[in-house]
Amino acid sequence: MIIVLKKDLDEEVKQRIMAELYQKGCVVREINGTGQSAIVAIGRGDLDSKAVAAMDGVAEVVPLTGKFKLVGRQWHPHNSEVKVGPITIGGQRIVLIAGPCAIESLDQAMTIAREVKRYGAVLFRGGAFKPRTSPYSFQGLEEEGLKILAQVRQETGLPVVTEITSVSQADLMDRYVDMVQVGARNMQNFELLKTVGRLGKPVLLKRGLASTIEEWLMSAEYILSEGNDQVVLCERGIRTYEPYTRNTLDLSAIPVLRNLTHLPIVVDPSHATGIREKVAPMARAAIAAGADGLMVEVHHDPDKALSDGPQSLYPQQFGQLARDIYVIAPVVGKQLDYDYIEKAGRQKHPTTGSAAMAAHLGHPGSFSHLATIQYLGSDAQMISKTSFRAIFDAVENDEVQYGVIPLENSLTGSIHENYDLLLEYNLSIVGELYLRIIHHLISVPGTRLEDIRQVWSSEAAIQQCRAFLDQQPHWQINTVHATASAVRQLNDLPTRGNAAIGSREAAQYYGMQVIAESIETNPRNFTRFGIIGKQPLTGRPKKKSSVVFSTKNQPGALFDVMKIFADSQINLVKLESRPIHGQPWQYMFYADIEADIQMPSIKEPMARLKEKTEFLKVLGSY
Ligand code: PEP
Ligand code: MN
């Protein structure tokens, strides 16, 4: 049952209620973040709801219906996030877990770990206790393998995940690894589930070879009922009559699970297919279907692998897959972040040590807010500002380390104000991110499309939804400065029949309902955001640089500059001119190039650029 507590209840009374329920043999959880204070209690026997309702401090008792008490969404409507070291699984950043099937030696593990990290993996996998079909196959290095995993973490910074095959390994797991995997063959080993439930480490729970989704979720329920809600589900293919693949990847499990549970979902395309060339297509499909991450077997010398060589990708193939996922992720509202680990380490505030602070435009649920979460993670402390200039000021005055600003939209072009501010302030672009802009028509719960009389949103959003709005000529359209403010104010409007255009996240955040989905005219609607700061976020070589320059007023001046890029084989990805303030009909050129300006090979073309321009400023490399 869900026990709704009276408003402004003393912490002490709440603790007393929880203790009493616990003594009655209940599994007890506090519900946070829903705006109301509540407790969920599940009795293994009969729990008298009338008696609970009569307890001091209890406002209401709501029965917990459905089978999946703790993994279900009734008491936990929002998606869970599971933390493994600095990595969050279930957020908006795709998590790539990669490594060999089995740890074979320190050299093998380290070689593969370095490679997969380079290509974007954020968690390293490798079996030390291998559940093999044949007793004569390699069984794993056992504790020696765990020690190697710990060394890999030490050296690469990648948290490590490995399979636990017996209750007796719990202490070893506790000592050496960051996340434990319950393998397909052990999905219904209930003693093992209880053990990992008490271990206090995040758990990767694979689906059994022939298990239904219900059985799988019940296994997760075992782990949560022991007090561990850090559980990630891993679909790895099920046994069917089809012999062309090792198993049949059940991609439909992803949307089914999404509906039933708040737990994160990752997909293992390696065991699902058993064949190297089938891994990448299924991995791409899994991300498109909404998976939070992938677990992929990678080996630098798969022909000599002691386990699962035929399904292991070569490191370069894993790299290519990561590039594909990088492109697909924004389409489904997520990001693949190549610098995840390094950023997580650097994001701390230099003096206070707390999470990074970032400023963005608009209220929570605005697209700038979403971009900030996707770039810096939901841990970052976010401050909302009402103008772009205020964001630049906040970074310049060290109020925050980073600012997140839109630079251009795929349909409407550059956000010129920000280009001008980049020129004016002495800050750098330290990162970029592409966010897909999906607009929804949002209203207070219970409103129907035919009830709508007035619509509120930002100028840009209204423009981008023109075709949809034109179908409703009697609607009155009102402009406000940001989409999230439009959604936020719906509750405060005195009349009924109001709607806003904004993000799904804004609807959720302000307790609103989406009444028409994806109403933007062109679905290829992406905004490119820049992250501005004083310090670069990572020490890695950068892919891109932005520069601004003006040329002499003479024939061929711009051509001379372009020739420098051409001669040096530097790819120019954007060139735009902007009027210079106070100097009518004079222009600055803003250019993005695919090069890291700090690299020695760029020194010479940069020197030539300086010569050929009247003004030159590097806006940043990222
Ligand atoms: C593994 O991940 O190496 C493994 C043995 O997987 P599964 O339990 O899915 O077969
Ligand atoms: Mn394997």
XYZ file of C-alpha atoms and ligand atoms in Angstrom:
633
model
C 0.000 0.000 0.000
C 0.979 3.603 -0.480
C 0.658 5.584 2.711
C 0.189 9.288 2.078
C 1.367 11.310 5.055
C -0.178 14.447 6.451
C 1.336 17.713 5.193
C 4.367 19.097 7.054
C 4.698 16.007 9.183
C 7.554 15.895 11.677
C 10.451 13.708 10.551
C 10.210 11.948 13.904
C 6.577 10.927 13.368
C 7.422 9.700 9.888
C 10.277 7.582 11.231
C 7.950 6.170 13.892
C 5.393 5.112 11.262
C 8.124 3.516 9.160
C 9.562 1.657 12.151
C 6.146 0.329 13.111
C 5.474 -0.948 9.590
C 8.919 -2.502 9.496
C 8.189 -4.306 12.755
C 5.023 -5.699 11.223
C 7.280 -7.405 8.658
C 6.739 -4.928 5.850
C 9.187 -3.831 3.184
C 9.153 -0.051 3.630
C 10.291 2.716 1.247
C 9.986 6.463 1.349
C 8.613 8.115 -1.756
C 10.470 11.229 -2.714
C 10.173 13.769 -5.431
C 6.461 13.522 -6.153
C 5.646 16.694 -4.263
C 3.779 14.796 -1.568
C 5.267 12.938 1.358
C 4.451 9.258 1.239
C 5.647 5.810 2.201
C 5.227 2.572 0.354
C 4.786 -0.509 2.535
C 4.471 -4.056 1.298
C 3.437 -6.699 3.771
C 4.504 -10.271 3.242
C 1.397 -11.305 5.158
C -1.828 -9.387 5.596
C -1.514 -5.735 6.399
C -4.673 -4.198 7.803
C -5.135 -1.019 5.787
C -7.766 0.328 8.196
C -5.327 0.089 11.086
C -2.623 1.826 9.029
C -5.045 4.582 7.994
C -5.776 5.194 11.668
C -2.101 5.723 12.546
C -1.086 9.142 13.778
C 0.234 11.267 10.863
C -1.361 9.202 8.069
C -3.604 11.127 5.669
C -4.617 8.390 3.253
C -3.931 4.776 2.334
C -3.917 3.803 -1.345
C -3.747 0.095 -2.224
C -0.745 -0.942 -4.285
C -2.374 -2.849 -7.122
C -0.570 -4.998 -9.681
C 2.087 -7.659 -9.277
C 5.178 -5.534 -9.452
C 5.071 -3.766 -6.127
C 8.551 -2.234 -6.037
C 9.708 -2.424 -9.640
C 6.339 -1.173 -10.928
C 5.546 2.414 -11.717
C 2.586 2.964 -9.417
C 4.629 4.440 -6.588
C 7.599 5.392 -8.759
C 6.249 6.955 -11.973
C 9.574 8.402 -13.120
C 12.463 6.392 -14.529
C 15.076 5.354 -11.988
C 18.708 6.231 -12.377
C 21.304 3.736 -11.218
C 24.734 5.044 -10.254
C 27.897 3.073 -10.859
C 30.775 5.266 -9.731
C 30.526 8.447 -11.798
C 28.223 6.793 -14.349
C 24.449 7.102 -14.345
C 22.455 4.370 -16.077
C 18.918 5.385 -16.985
C 19.536 9.090 -17.514
C 19.691 10.792 -20.854
C 23.202 9.674 -21.627
C 23.589 6.308 -23.347
C 25.829 3.973 -21.373
C 28.182 1.694 -23.297
C 29.410 -1.310 -21.317
C 32.110 -3.217 -23.132
C 34.875 -5.725 -22.600
C 35.724 -9.355 -23.188
C 33.450 -12.238 -22.294
C 36.088 -13.506 -19.864
C 39.111 -11.978 -18.203
C 42.037 -14.027 -19.524
C 45.084 -12.080 -18.316
C 46.078 -8.639 -17.098
C 47.506 -7.840 -20.502
C 44.383 -8.950 -22.365
C 42.025 -7.044 -20.041
C 44.107 -3.868 -20.057
C 44.518 -3.867 -23.852
C 40.791 -4.218 -24.409
C 39.883 -1.739 -21.667
C 42.077 0.982 -23.157
C 40.568 0.409 -26.576
C 36.937 0.397 -25.507
C 37.453 3.448 -23.338
C 38.940 5.290 -26.281
C 35.833 4.529 -28.308
C 33.340 5.650 -25.668
C 32.730 2.757 -23.249
C 32.139 3.960 -19.692
C 31.917 0.635 -17.891
C 34.240 -2.320 -18.364
C 32.826 -5.840 -18.360
C 34.645 -9.156 -18.016
C 33.785 -12.490 -16.454
C 35.931 -13.994 -13.720
C 33.490 -16.756 -12.798
C 32.136 -18.085 -16.070
C 28.951 -20.165 -16.176
C 29.896 -22.373 -19.166
C 27.623 -24.902 -20.812
C 30.412 -27.490 -20.767
C 32.387 -28.288 -17.601
C 35.472 -28.686 -19.828
C 35.367 -25.102 -21.132
C 37.424 -22.310 -19.558
C 35.770 -21.491 -16.237
C 37.347 -18.106 -15.586
C 40.291 -16.851 -13.506
C 38.114 -16.476 -10.402
C 39.659 -14.232 -7.719
C 42.690 -13.573 -9.923
C 40.254 -12.233 -12.554
C 38.598 -9.952 -10.026
C 41.985 -8.542 -9.051
C 42.665 -7.792 -12.704
C 39.315 -6.006 -12.949
C 40.234 -3.863 -9.951
C 43.527 -3.008 -11.650
C 41.704 -2.062 -14.838
C 39.523 0.312 -12.845
C 42.573 1.760 -11.113
C 44.373 2.416 -14.346
C 41.566 3.470 -16.694
C 39.047 4.999 -14.295
C 36.365 2.751 -15.774
C 34.076 1.170 -13.165
C 33.897 -2.613 -13.622
C 31.059 -5.115 -13.790
C 31.353 -8.883 -13.494
C 29.113 -11.881 -12.985
C 28.460 -13.435 -9.588
C 27.625 -17.122 -9.908
C 27.386 -18.149 -6.277
C 26.359 -16.729 -2.936
C 29.823 -17.619 -1.637
C 31.418 -14.962 -3.921
C 29.638 -12.039 -2.272
C 32.631 -10.897 -0.198
C 34.950 -11.024 -3.201
C 32.513 -8.990 -5.265
C 32.236 -6.472 -2.492
C 35.998 -6.099 -2.407
C 36.831 -5.861 -6.107
C 33.996 -4.700 -8.361
C 31.587 -1.786 -8.828
C 28.572 -3.621 -10.207
C 27.552 -7.273 -10.095
C 25.882 -9.128 -12.912
C 23.366 -11.889 -12.349
C 23.647 -14.012 -15.489
C 20.845 -15.466 -17.557
C 21.339 -18.913 -16.047
C 20.957 -17.575 -12.539
C 18.049 -15.229 -13.057
C 15.847 -17.375 -10.862
C 18.492 -18.382 -8.342
C 16.530 -16.777 -5.537
C 19.232 -17.160 -2.904
C 21.646 -15.342 -5.209
C 19.049 -12.621 -5.840
C 18.603 -12.116 -2.113
C 22.372 -11.974 -1.665
C 22.854 -9.272 -4.299
C 19.863 -7.517 -2.787
C 21.817 -7.221 0.450
C 25.216 -6.568 -1.115
C 24.593 -2.881 -1.617
C 26.222 -2.770 -5.068
C 24.337 -1.974 -8.273
C 23.093 -5.096 -10.037
C 22.852 -5.918 -13.737
C 20.078 -8.496 -13.947
C 20.061 -10.450 -17.174
C 16.940 -12.029 -18.544
C 16.834 -15.822 -18.251
C 17.237 -17.902 -21.398
C 13.590 -18.922 -21.325
C 12.051 -16.471 -18.899
C 8.991 -14.356 -19.416
C 9.121 -10.640 -18.729
C 6.950 -11.240 -15.695
C 9.366 -13.802 -14.239
C 12.247 -11.430 -14.947
C 10.575 -8.520 -13.185
C 9.724 -10.785 -10.251
C 13.432 -11.577 -9.957
C 14.151 -7.846 -9.880
C 11.429 -7.541 -7.254
C 13.419 -9.993 -5.086
C 16.461 -7.721 -5.212
C 14.505 -4.554 -4.453
C 12.619 -6.207 -1.627
C 15.972 -6.846 0.071
C 16.633 -3.120 0.089
C 18.662 -2.682 -3.102
C 16.918 -0.575 -5.723
C 20.052 -0.096 -7.849
C 18.968 -2.647 -10.452
C 19.437 -2.501 -14.228
C 17.629 -4.978 -16.483
C 19.574 -6.526 -19.353
C 17.804 -8.118 -22.306
C 20.207 -10.673 -23.834
C 18.021 -12.750 -26.119
C 15.739 -15.666 -25.393
C 15.711 -19.278 -26.564
C 13.381 -19.775 -29.528
C 13.157 -22.317 -32.359
C 15.332 -20.127 -34.617
C 18.808 -21.628 -35.133
C 20.359 -18.873 -37.307
C 21.219 -16.850 -34.243
C 22.418 -18.056 -30.843
C 19.297 -16.569 -29.229
C 16.468 -14.326 -30.411
C 16.814 -10.733 -29.277
C 13.473 -9.670 -27.869
C 13.519 -5.988 -28.722
C 9.837 -5.684 -27.920
C 10.825 -6.260 -24.294
C 12.140 -2.683 -24.221
C 8.813 -0.851 -24.695
C 7.007 -3.511 -22.653
C 9.383 -3.003 -19.736
C 9.286 0.773 -20.115
C 5.609 0.643 -19.427
C 5.786 -1.806 -16.528
C 8.863 -0.674 -14.631
C 10.895 2.369 -13.667
C 14.169 0.405 -13.809
C 16.781 1.190 -16.502
C 17.080 -1.203 -19.446
C 20.221 -2.188 -21.323
C 20.581 -4.605 -24.209
C 23.305 -7.186 -24.799
C 23.368 -7.767 -28.570
C 26.387 -10.104 -28.279
C 24.787 -13.036 -26.457
C 21.509 -12.255 -28.217
C 22.943 -12.997 -31.661
C 26.142 -14.952 -31.041
C 27.546 -13.746 -34.378
C 29.885 -10.772 -34.762
C 28.317 -9.183 -37.825
C 24.832 -9.330 -36.311
C 25.852 -7.379 -33.205
C 25.971 -3.812 -34.554
C 22.604 -3.826 -36.374
C 20.839 -5.142 -33.284
C 22.699 -2.687 -31.058
C 21.574 0.233 -33.216
C 18.020 -1.079 -33.184
C 18.104 -1.401 -29.389
C 19.029 2.251 -28.952
C 16.384 3.289 -31.465
C 13.875 1.224 -29.469
C 14.692 3.171 -26.324
C 17.353 1.175 -24.451
C 19.392 3.138 -21.904
C 22.595 1.416 -22.899
C 24.370 -1.544 -24.440
C 26.586 -4.291 -23.144
C 28.886 -5.499 -25.901
C 31.615 -8.136 -25.953
C 34.855 -6.854 -27.471
C 38.159 -8.691 -27.957
C 41.365 -7.551 -29.644
C 42.121 -11.103 -30.803
C 38.784 -12.895 -30.888
C 40.144 -15.980 -32.683
C 42.195 -16.717 -29.587
C 39.497 -15.685 -27.071
C 38.893 -18.309 -24.396
C 35.170 -17.606 -24.462
C 32.647 -16.195 -26.966
C 35.208 -15.141 -29.600
C 32.785 -15.505 -32.556
C 30.431 -12.876 -31.148
C 33.136 -10.462 -29.936
C 33.611 -7.259 -31.907
C 37.073 -6.074 -32.862
C 37.810 -2.788 -31.066
C 37.513 -0.796 -34.326
C 34.104 -2.327 -34.962
C 33.063 -1.248 -31.493
C 34.355 2.232 -32.360
C 32.253 2.309 -35.518
C 29.210 1.169 -33.549
C 29.803 3.962 -31.026
C 29.896 6.497 -33.874
C 26.553 5.189 -35.150
C 25.039 5.381 -31.683
C 26.385 8.933 -31.323
C 24.303 9.879 -34.361
C 21.189 7.885 -33.427
C 21.020 8.952 -29.766
C 19.796 12.562 -30.252
C 17.005 11.291 -32.513
C 15.572 9.410 -29.528
C 16.264 12.235 -27.096
C 19.568 10.973 -25.672
C 23.302 11.534 -26.031
C 26.386 9.399 -26.332
C 29.143 11.221 -24.531
C 32.705 10.212 -25.456
C 34.194 12.190 -22.577
C 31.799 11.030 -19.895
C 34.357 9.694 -17.374
C 36.796 12.543 -17.722
C 34.061 15.139 -17.466
C 32.582 13.497 -14.411
C 35.953 13.888 -12.705
C 36.506 17.484 -13.756
C 33.055 18.725 -13.150
C 33.528 19.284 -9.466
C 33.604 22.863 -8.281
C 37.302 23.737 -7.776
C 36.907 25.155 -4.278
C 33.774 23.618 -2.772
C 34.195 20.162 -4.357
C 30.454 20.012 -4.991
C 28.903 19.130 -8.356
C 29.432 21.525 -11.255
C 27.168 24.536 -11.479
C 25.746 25.490 -14.813
C 23.516 28.313 -15.937
C 20.922 27.991 -18.682
C 17.954 29.916 -20.013
C 14.425 29.295 -18.790
C 12.711 27.220 -16.150
C 13.230 23.469 -15.637
C 11.818 21.625 -18.636
C 13.110 24.229 -21.097
C 15.164 22.849 -23.972
C 18.228 24.615 -22.565
C 17.643 22.834 -19.265
C 17.395 19.494 -21.083
C 20.605 20.234 -22.966
C 22.347 20.983 -19.660
C 21.245 17.658 -18.189
C 22.311 15.808 -21.317
C 25.733 17.420 -21.323
C 26.633 17.632 -17.641
C 24.354 14.953 -16.170
C 21.451 15.353 -13.783
C 23.899 15.770 -10.865
C 24.986 19.206 -12.047
C 23.519 22.077 -10.088
C 21.544 24.120 -12.535
C 20.703 27.773 -12.268
C 18.125 29.285 -14.547
C 18.665 32.743 -16.018
C 16.294 35.010 -17.897
C 18.702 36.225 -20.600
C 21.719 34.959 -22.518
C 23.776 37.887 -21.248
C 22.997 36.830 -17.675
C 24.449 33.385 -18.485
C 27.681 34.926 -19.815
C 27.877 37.159 -16.731
C 27.367 34.208 -14.388
C 30.294 32.348 -15.991
C 32.494 35.424 -16.113
C 31.852 36.224 -12.443
C 32.501 32.618 -11.361
C 28.947 32.210 -10.121
C 28.883 29.040 -12.222
C 31.585 27.104 -14.090
C 29.559 26.555 -17.252
C 26.839 28.163 -19.277
C 24.680 26.399 -21.834
C 23.594 28.498 -24.814
C 21.800 27.640 -28.064
C 23.966 28.453 -31.081
C 21.864 27.394 -34.031
C 18.736 25.520 -35.013
C 18.519 23.206 -38.013
C 15.383 24.968 -39.270
C 15.690 28.564 -38.145
C 19.475 29.110 -38.273
C 21.863 30.868 -35.894
C 20.981 32.490 -32.598
C 22.849 35.678 -33.403
C 22.703 37.188 -29.973
C 24.906 34.406 -28.653
C 27.441 34.798 -31.466
C 27.689 38.475 -30.593
C 28.105 37.687 -26.896
C 30.849 35.174 -27.688
C 32.711 37.949 -29.400
C 32.170 40.395 -26.570
C 33.090 38.189 -23.610
C 36.383 36.494 -22.983
C 34.939 33.006 -22.497
C 35.446 29.836 -24.512
C 33.183 27.277 -26.081
C 34.252 24.104 -24.246
C 31.673 21.679 -25.597
C 28.752 21.232 -27.939
C 25.615 19.143 -28.052
C 22.840 18.468 -30.533
C 19.363 18.246 -29.036
C 16.333 17.123 -30.987
C 13.489 19.534 -30.464
C 10.155 17.744 -30.174
C 7.182 19.933 -29.364
C 4.053 18.690 -27.645
C 0.726 20.326 -26.996
C 0.368 20.326 -23.227
C -2.488 21.138 -20.914
C -3.831 20.544 -17.413
C -4.862 16.896 -16.914
C -8.362 16.187 -18.158
C -8.307 18.797 -20.949
C -9.316 17.542 -24.411
C -8.176 18.940 -27.745
C -11.653 20.297 -28.436
C -11.605 22.250 -25.139
C -8.594 24.346 -26.203
C -9.148 28.058 -26.875
C -5.722 29.597 -26.256
C -2.159 28.400 -26.798
C 0.999 29.778 -25.200
C 4.615 29.289 -26.171
C 7.832 30.904 -27.315
C 7.994 32.626 -30.684
C 10.320 29.944 -32.073
C 8.142 27.046 -30.915
C 5.020 28.645 -32.395
C 6.810 29.072 -35.712
C 8.014 25.494 -35.667
C 4.463 24.158 -35.087
C 2.802 26.385 -37.683
C 1.247 23.580 -39.770
C -0.435 22.059 -36.712
C -1.647 25.422 -35.411
C -3.020 26.371 -38.829
C -5.468 23.466 -38.527
C -7.044 25.253 -35.567
C -7.746 28.741 -36.928
C -9.970 29.713 -33.990
C -7.209 29.258 -31.402
C -5.712 32.395 -29.937
C -1.904 32.199 -29.958
C 0.081 33.998 -27.236
C 3.826 34.459 -27.084
C 5.886 34.123 -23.893
C 9.684 34.172 -23.633
C 10.247 30.426 -23.161
C 8.400 27.144 -23.651
C 8.864 26.017 -20.053
C 7.349 29.243 -18.694
C 4.342 28.621 -20.945
C 3.847 25.161 -19.454
C 4.533 26.348 -15.925
C 1.923 29.077 -15.951
C -0.931 26.787 -17.116
C -2.008 26.085 -13.560
C -2.208 29.756 -12.703
C -4.407 30.858 -15.600
C -7.866 31.913 -14.413
C -9.791 30.477 -17.365
C -9.993 26.942 -18.752
C -9.110 25.761 -22.248
C -5.439 26.800 -22.212
C -2.577 24.837 -23.679
C 1.162 25.332 -24.033
C 3.717 24.052 -26.517
C 6.783 22.564 -24.874
C 8.832 19.488 -24.056
C 7.541 16.253 -22.581
C 9.865 16.858 -19.640
C 8.203 20.215 -18.953
C 4.795 18.507 -18.969
C 6.050 15.943 -16.456
C 7.834 18.500 -14.345
C 4.759 20.684 -13.865
C 2.263 17.812 -13.566
C 0.666 18.497 -16.960
C -0.585 16.197 -19.668
C 0.496 15.856 -23.287
C -2.609 16.100 -25.455
C -1.011 16.085 -28.902
C 2.422 14.575 -29.475
C 5.196 15.755 -31.745
C 3.388 18.667 -33.384
C 6.465 20.314 -34.911
C 6.103 20.713 -38.663
C 9.498 19.266 -39.524
C 10.720 16.371 -37.363
C 14.339 17.119 -38.336
C 14.399 19.854 -35.776
C 17.686 19.969 -33.868
C 19.301 22.720 -31.850
C 23.038 22.884 -31.426
C 24.050 24.109 -27.983
C 27.429 25.419 -26.953
C 28.833 24.965 -23.454
C 30.821 28.026 -22.395
C 33.362 28.192 -19.614
C 36.801 29.393 -18.598
C 38.420 25.965 -18.412
C 38.203 23.133 -20.932
C 36.202 20.165 -19.645
C 38.566 17.491 -20.852
C 42.228 17.148 -21.637
C 41.626 15.139 -24.792
C 42.333 16.394 -28.296
C 39.325 18.320 -29.546
C 37.381 17.596 -32.722
C 36.295 21.075 -33.614
C 37.230 24.747 -33.153
C 35.316 27.962 -33.618
C 37.008 31.159 -34.758
C 35.815 34.633 -35.607
C 37.699 36.966 -37.934
C 37.409 40.029 -40.117
C 39.263 40.477 -43.381
C 40.788 43.454 -45.104
C 38.432 45.332 -47.423
C 40.087 44.231 -50.670
C 39.373 41.810 -53.514
C 39.960 38.148 -52.665
C 40.432 38.750 -48.930
C 37.980 36.035 -47.889
C 39.306 33.739 -50.592
C 42.819 34.111 -49.121
C 41.527 32.933 -45.757
C 39.608 30.027 -47.244
C 42.733 29.007 -49.149
C 44.610 28.569 -45.859
C 42.033 26.034 -44.709
C 42.060 24.318 -48.094
C 45.873 24.126 -48.253
C 46.006 22.624 -44.763
C 43.215 20.123 -45.479
C 41.125 21.619 -42.673
C 37.445 20.909 -43.145
C 35.268 23.980 -42.749
C 31.856 23.001 -41.346
C 30.291 26.406 -40.880
C 30.867 29.923 -42.188
C 28.612 32.825 -41.426
C 28.951 36.594 -41.484
C 27.610 39.050 -38.891
C 27.574 42.836 -39.022
C 30.149 44.541 -36.800
C 28.391 46.714 -34.214
C 28.890 50.434 -34.817
C 30.530 49.875 -38.207
C 27.742 49.710 -40.788
C 28.326 47.331 -43.714
C 31.414 45.789 -42.141
C 31.312 42.125 -41.252
C 32.825 39.501 -38.962
C 33.060 35.915 -40.162
C 32.271 33.084 -37.802
C 33.813 29.785 -38.829
C 33.769 26.264 -37.374
C 36.600 24.013 -38.453
C 37.268 20.342 -37.842
C 40.585 20.780 -36.085
C 42.027 21.278 -32.616
C 43.747 24.647 -32.621
C 46.103 23.532 -29.851
C 47.600 20.792 -32.034
C 51.127 21.530 -33.354
C 50.013 20.770 -36.927
C 47.610 23.736 -36.786
C 50.279 26.241 -35.673
C 51.381 27.104 -39.179
C 47.895 27.639 -40.725
C 46.897 29.683 -37.657
C 49.941 31.926 -38.113
C 48.989 32.433 -41.770
C 45.408 33.153 -40.697
C 46.647 35.839 -38.351
C 48.569 37.434 -41.170
C 45.631 37.457 -43.568
C 43.019 38.826 -41.143
C 42.558 42.205 -39.490
C 40.993 40.659 -36.418
C 41.100 37.057 -35.196
C 39.648 35.470 -32.084
C 39.483 31.793 -31.178
C 36.141 31.076 -29.542
C 37.210 27.656 -28.347
C 38.135 24.077 -29.221
C 35.847 21.257 -28.129
C 28.049 -12.903 -20.093
O 27.603 -11.762 -20.033
O 29.228 -13.155 -20.287
C 27.103 -14.028 -19.972
C 27.500 -15.232 -19.622
O 25.858 -13.669 -20.298
P 24.484 -14.480 -20.154
O 24.294 -14.730 -18.714
O 23.510 -13.524 -20.738
O 24.600 -15.715 -20.988
Mn 29.982 -14.160 -23.117
